[in-house]
Amino acid sequence: MFNIFKDMSDKEKKSKEQEVSEENQNEKSSENAGRDKKKNEVKKSEKEKYEETVNELGTKLAETNEKYLRLYSEFDNYRKRTSKERIDLSKTASEDMIINLLPVLDDFERALKAIEPNEQVNALREGVDLIYNKLQLILSQKGLKAMESIGNLFDPDLHEAIAQIPAQDEESKGKIFDEVVKGYYLFDKVIRYAKVVVAN
């Protein structure tokens, strides 16, 4: 290459050097363009992989979030339900015992009606009345409440009709004329239906 430049003039040398350098630059630029193209392709494929990974992770995050919300709401419902059951249980824990004591209350009421007031049995009546009132107070503190049925309209959700009598007037039709067995609530729950006589 040096021999070629010896025979040439300065201008020719310069132009030849420029041509060679331009060729080198063209080769380098084409090599660089090829490298850049490969780099861009690699970058694009990496970018696509990252986007796919990000999309997959986003989907998994959404699914996990949805599962978490479902579990949280299920647990919250479970907590509320068990809390309500616990409150109901504490209110009605003594329900069976109170139901078993209702016939005793009935017997006390019958005894008080049967004892006729006179001087000889007055003390006995007062004693029975005192015991009855104590028992009734204790049971009412536990949530027991007697139904008021006589004179009210017959309600099949609260009353059990055991007999019917002819109504004396139009206004008393469908109303309760007499109560054979008293009905009771334990808090707001009916634990014994009133057995009643209905006017029709």
Tab-separated table of C-alpha atoms in Angstrom:
chain	number	residue	atom	x	y	z
A	1	MET	CA	0.000	0.000	0.000
A	2	PHE	CA	2.875	2.377	0.698
A	3	ASN	CA	4.275	1.640	-2.748
A	4	ILE	CA	1.117	2.785	-4.367
A	5	PHE	CA	1.318	6.111	-2.545
A	6	LYS	CA	4.960	6.667	-3.598
A	7	ASP	CA	4.230	6.950	-7.273
A	8	MET	CA	1.265	9.215	-6.770
A	9	SER	CA	1.253	12.919	-6.311
A	10	ASP	CA	0.162	14.550	-3.090
A	11	LYS	CA	-3.303	15.241	-4.373
A	12	GLU	CA	-3.747	11.757	-5.563
A	13	LYS	CA	-2.400	10.471	-2.301
A	14	LYS	CA	-4.867	12.525	-0.348
A	15	SER	CA	-7.781	11.520	-2.506
A	16	LYS	CA	-6.724	7.886	-2.320
A	17	GLU	CA	-6.384	8.116	1.465
A	18	GLN	CA	-9.818	9.694	1.666
A	19	GLU	CA	-11.268	6.911	-0.451
A	20	VAL	CA	-9.659	4.268	1.735
A	21	SER	CA	-10.779	6.003	4.904
A	22	GLU	CA	-14.297	6.404	3.480
A	23	GLU	CA	-14.344	2.716	2.582
A	24	ASN	CA	-13.174	1.861	6.093
A	25	GLN	CA	-15.791	4.165	7.532
A	26	ASN	CA	-18.458	2.667	5.296
A	27	GLU	CA	-17.399	-0.798	6.369
A	28	LYS	CA	-17.395	0.289	10.009
A	29	SER	CA	-20.733	2.026	9.668
A	30	SER	CA	-22.267	-1.014	7.962
A	31	GLU	CA	-20.786	-3.207	10.714
A	32	ASN	CA	-22.127	-0.778	13.324
A	33	ALA	CA	-25.524	-0.722	11.602
A	34	GLY	CA	-25.576	-4.521	11.661
A	35	ARG	CA	-24.581	-4.523	15.324
A	36	ASP	CA	-27.157	-1.815	16.109
A	37	LYS	CA	-29.811	-3.786	14.268
A	38	LYS	CA	-28.914	-6.908	16.245
A	39	LYS	CA	-28.873	-4.882	19.466
A	40	ASN	CA	-32.270	-3.390	18.620
A	41	GLU	CA	-33.636	-6.855	17.862
A	42	VAL	CA	-32.213	-8.160	21.136
A	43	LYS	CA	-33.606	-5.106	22.950
A	44	LYS	CA	-37.005	-5.597	21.310
A	45	SER	CA	-37.108	-9.300	22.204
A	46	GLU	CA	-35.979	-8.479	25.773
A	47	LYS	CA	-38.561	-5.714	25.943
A	48	GLU	CA	-41.265	-8.117	24.723
A	49	LYS	CA	-40.155	-10.675	27.318
A	50	TYR	CA	-40.307	-8.013	30.035
A	51	GLU	CA	-43.764	-6.923	28.875
A	52	GLU	CA	-44.975	-10.533	28.873
A	53	THR	CA	-43.519	-11.031	32.342
A	54	VAL	CA	-45.117	-7.803	33.568
A	55	ASN	CA	-48.477	-8.843	32.069
A	56	GLU	CA	-48.252	-12.307	33.677
A	57	LEU	CA	-47.324	-10.798	37.040
A	58	GLY	CA	-50.179	-8.286	36.723
A	59	THR	CA	-52.635	-11.106	36.023
A	60	LYS	CA	-51.306	-13.150	38.940
A	61	LEU	CA	-51.514	-10.081	41.197
A	62	ALA	CA	-55.131	-9.465	40.163
A	63	GLU	CA	-56.025	-13.133	40.796
A	64	THR	CA	-54.264	-13.109	44.170
A	65	ASN	CA	-55.968	-9.846	45.090
A	66	GLU	CA	-59.363	-11.288	44.149
A	67	LYS	CA	-58.691	-14.440	46.214
A	68	TYR	CA	-57.624	-12.266	49.146
A	69	LEU	CA	-60.802	-10.159	48.936
A	70	ARG	CA	-62.960	-13.288	48.775
A	71	LEU	CA	-61.209	-14.838	51.764
A	72	TYR	CA	-61.452	-11.576	53.683
A	73	SER	CA	-65.179	-11.237	52.992
A	74	GLU	CA	-65.770	-14.913	53.866
A	75	PHE	CA	-63.887	-14.467	57.133
A	76	ASP	CA	-65.773	-11.254	57.885
A	77	ASN	CA	-69.100	-13.024	57.251
A	78	TYR	CA	-67.970	-15.940	59.440
A	79	ARG	CA	-66.987	-13.539	62.233
A	80	LYS	CA	-70.327	-11.713	62.046
A	81	ARG	CA	-72.281	-14.976	61.922
A	82	THR	CA	-70.465	-16.485	64.907
A	83	SER	CA	-70.841	-13.238	66.845
A	84	LYS	CA	-74.592	-13.213	66.139
A	85	GLU	CA	-74.865	-16.904	67.063
A	86	ARG	CA	-72.997	-16.243	70.305
A	87	ILE	CA	-75.365	-13.387	71.190
A	88	ASP	CA	-78.410	-15.509	70.290
A	89	LEU	CA	-77.039	-18.409	72.293
A	90	SER	CA	-76.466	-16.262	75.350
A	91	LYS	CA	-80.015	-14.905	75.038
A	92	THR	CA	-81.646	-18.286	74.610
A	93	ALA	CA	-79.231	-20.486	76.576
A	94	SER	CA	-81.808	-20.938	79.295
A	95	GLU	CA	-84.700	-21.479	76.864
A	96	ASP	CA	-85.145	-25.176	77.675
A	97	MET	CA	-85.141	-24.543	81.414
A	98	ILE	CA	-87.643	-21.693	81.080
A	99	ILE	CA	-89.923	-23.807	78.863
A	100	ASN	CA	-89.845	-26.524	81.551
A	101	LEU	CA	-90.793	-23.942	84.209
A	102	LEU	CA	-93.828	-22.613	82.298
A	103	PRO	CA	-96.176	-25.369	83.618
A	104	VAL	CA	-95.090	-24.400	87.151
A	105	LEU	CA	-96.125	-20.794	86.415
A	106	ASP	CA	-99.453	-22.091	85.095
A	107	ASP	CA	-99.971	-24.130	88.262
A	108	PHE	CA	-99.255	-21.084	90.424
A	109	GLU	CA	-101.835	-19.046	88.482
A	110	ARG	CA	-104.433	-21.826	88.867
A	111	ALA	CA	-103.662	-22.112	92.577
A	112	LEU	CA	-104.100	-18.366	93.052
A	113	LYS	CA	-107.459	-18.497	91.246
A	114	ALA	CA	-108.574	-21.547	93.248
A	115	ILE	CA	-107.764	-20.113	96.685
A	116	GLU	CA	-110.814	-18.150	97.717
A	117	PRO	CA	-110.041	-15.185	99.876
A	118	ASN	CA	-111.103	-15.705	103.501
A	119	GLU	CA	-109.413	-15.208	106.839
A	120	GLN	CA	-108.266	-18.819	107.275
A	121	VAL	CA	-106.360	-19.114	103.979
A	122	ASN	CA	-105.234	-15.490	103.603
A	123	ALA	CA	-101.716	-16.268	104.869
A	124	LEU	CA	-101.468	-19.257	102.496
A	125	ARG	CA	-102.633	-17.114	99.579
A	126	GLU	CA	-100.084	-14.416	100.408
A	127	GLY	CA	-97.299	-17.033	100.592
A	128	VAL	CA	-98.229	-18.577	97.238
A	129	ASP	CA	-98.570	-15.096	95.712
A	130	LEU	CA	-95.124	-14.123	97.037
A	131	ILE	CA	-93.460	-17.244	95.581
A	132	TYR	CA	-95.303	-16.769	92.255
A	133	ASN	CA	-94.206	-13.117	91.997
A	134	LYS	CA	-90.578	-14.017	92.792
A	135	LEU	CA	-90.525	-16.735	90.156
A	136	GLN	CA	-92.155	-14.440	87.627
A	137	LEU	CA	-89.608	-11.655	88.368
A	138	ILE	CA	-86.627	-13.992	87.951
A	139	LEU	CA	-87.957	-15.352	84.654
A	140	SER	CA	-88.761	-11.869	83.335
A	141	GLN	CA	-85.165	-10.839	84.087
A	142	LYS	CA	-84.079	-13.743	81.872
A	143	GLY	CA	-86.218	-12.385	79.010
A	144	LEU	CA	-89.560	-14.145	79.565
A	145	LYS	CA	-92.628	-12.072	78.710
A	146	ALA	CA	-96.283	-13.155	78.761
A	147	MET	CA	-98.487	-12.579	75.708
A	148	GLU	CA	-101.541	-10.403	76.020
A	149	SER	CA	-104.101	-12.248	73.915
A	150	ILE	CA	-107.656	-11.611	75.176
A	151	GLY	CA	-109.412	-8.987	73.064
A	152	ASN	CA	-106.754	-8.991	70.335
A	153	LEU	CA	-107.214	-10.297	66.809
A	154	PHE	CA	-106.334	-13.950	66.268
A	155	ASP	CA	-102.806	-14.296	64.817
A	156	PRO	CA	-101.797	-17.826	63.708
A	157	ASP	CA	-98.129	-16.880	64.209
A	158	LEU	CA	-98.783	-16.312	67.927
A	159	HIS	CA	-101.947	-18.211	68.818
A	160	GLU	CA	-103.314	-21.707	68.563
A	161	ALA	CA	-107.105	-21.829	68.266
A	162	ILE	CA	-108.515	-24.723	70.279
A	163	ALA	CA	-112.174	-23.678	70.075
A	164	GLN	CA	-114.529	-21.254	68.356
A	165	ILE	CA	-117.632	-19.582	69.704
A	166	PRO	CA	-120.252	-17.474	67.961
A	167	ALA	CA	-119.462	-13.748	68.054
A	168	GLN	CA	-121.840	-11.528	70.014
A	169	ASP	CA	-121.435	-8.655	67.549
A	170	GLU	CA	-119.675	-7.826	64.298
A	171	GLU	CA	-116.793	-6.054	66.062
A	172	SER	CA	-115.726	-9.092	68.083
A	173	LYS	CA	-115.443	-11.403	65.043
A	174	GLY	CA	-111.938	-12.836	64.688
A	175	LYS	CA	-110.947	-11.652	68.164
A	176	ILE	CA	-109.787	-13.835	71.027
A	177	PHE	CA	-112.554	-14.403	73.553
A	178	ASP	CA	-110.696	-16.498	76.127
A	179	GLU	CA	-107.193	-17.766	76.827
A	180	VAL	CA	-106.938	-21.385	77.971
A	181	VAL	CA	-103.107	-21.540	78.134
A	182	LYS	CA	-101.017	-18.378	78.242
A	183	GLY	CA	-98.411	-17.819	75.527
A	184	TYR	CA	-94.874	-16.581	76.211
A	185	TYR	CA	-92.008	-14.819	74.456
A	186	LEU	CA	-88.351	-15.278	75.286
A	187	PHE	CA	-87.000	-11.919	74.198
A	188	ASP	CA	-88.655	-11.627	70.742
A	189	LYS	CA	-88.986	-15.343	70.058
A	190	VAL	CA	-92.249	-17.172	70.730
A	191	ILE	CA	-91.462	-20.131	72.988
A	192	ARG	CA	-95.074	-21.150	73.644
A	193	TYR	CA	-98.129	-20.334	71.559
A	194	ALA	CA	-101.204	-19.151	73.414
A	195	LYS	CA	-104.077	-21.642	73.271
A	196	VAL	CA	-107.151	-19.526	72.758
A	197	VAL	CA	-110.888	-19.498	72.083
A	198	VAL	CA	-111.782	-17.377	69.038
A	199	ALA	CA	-115.076	-15.592	68.385
A	200	ASN	CA	-116.487	-16.160	64.858
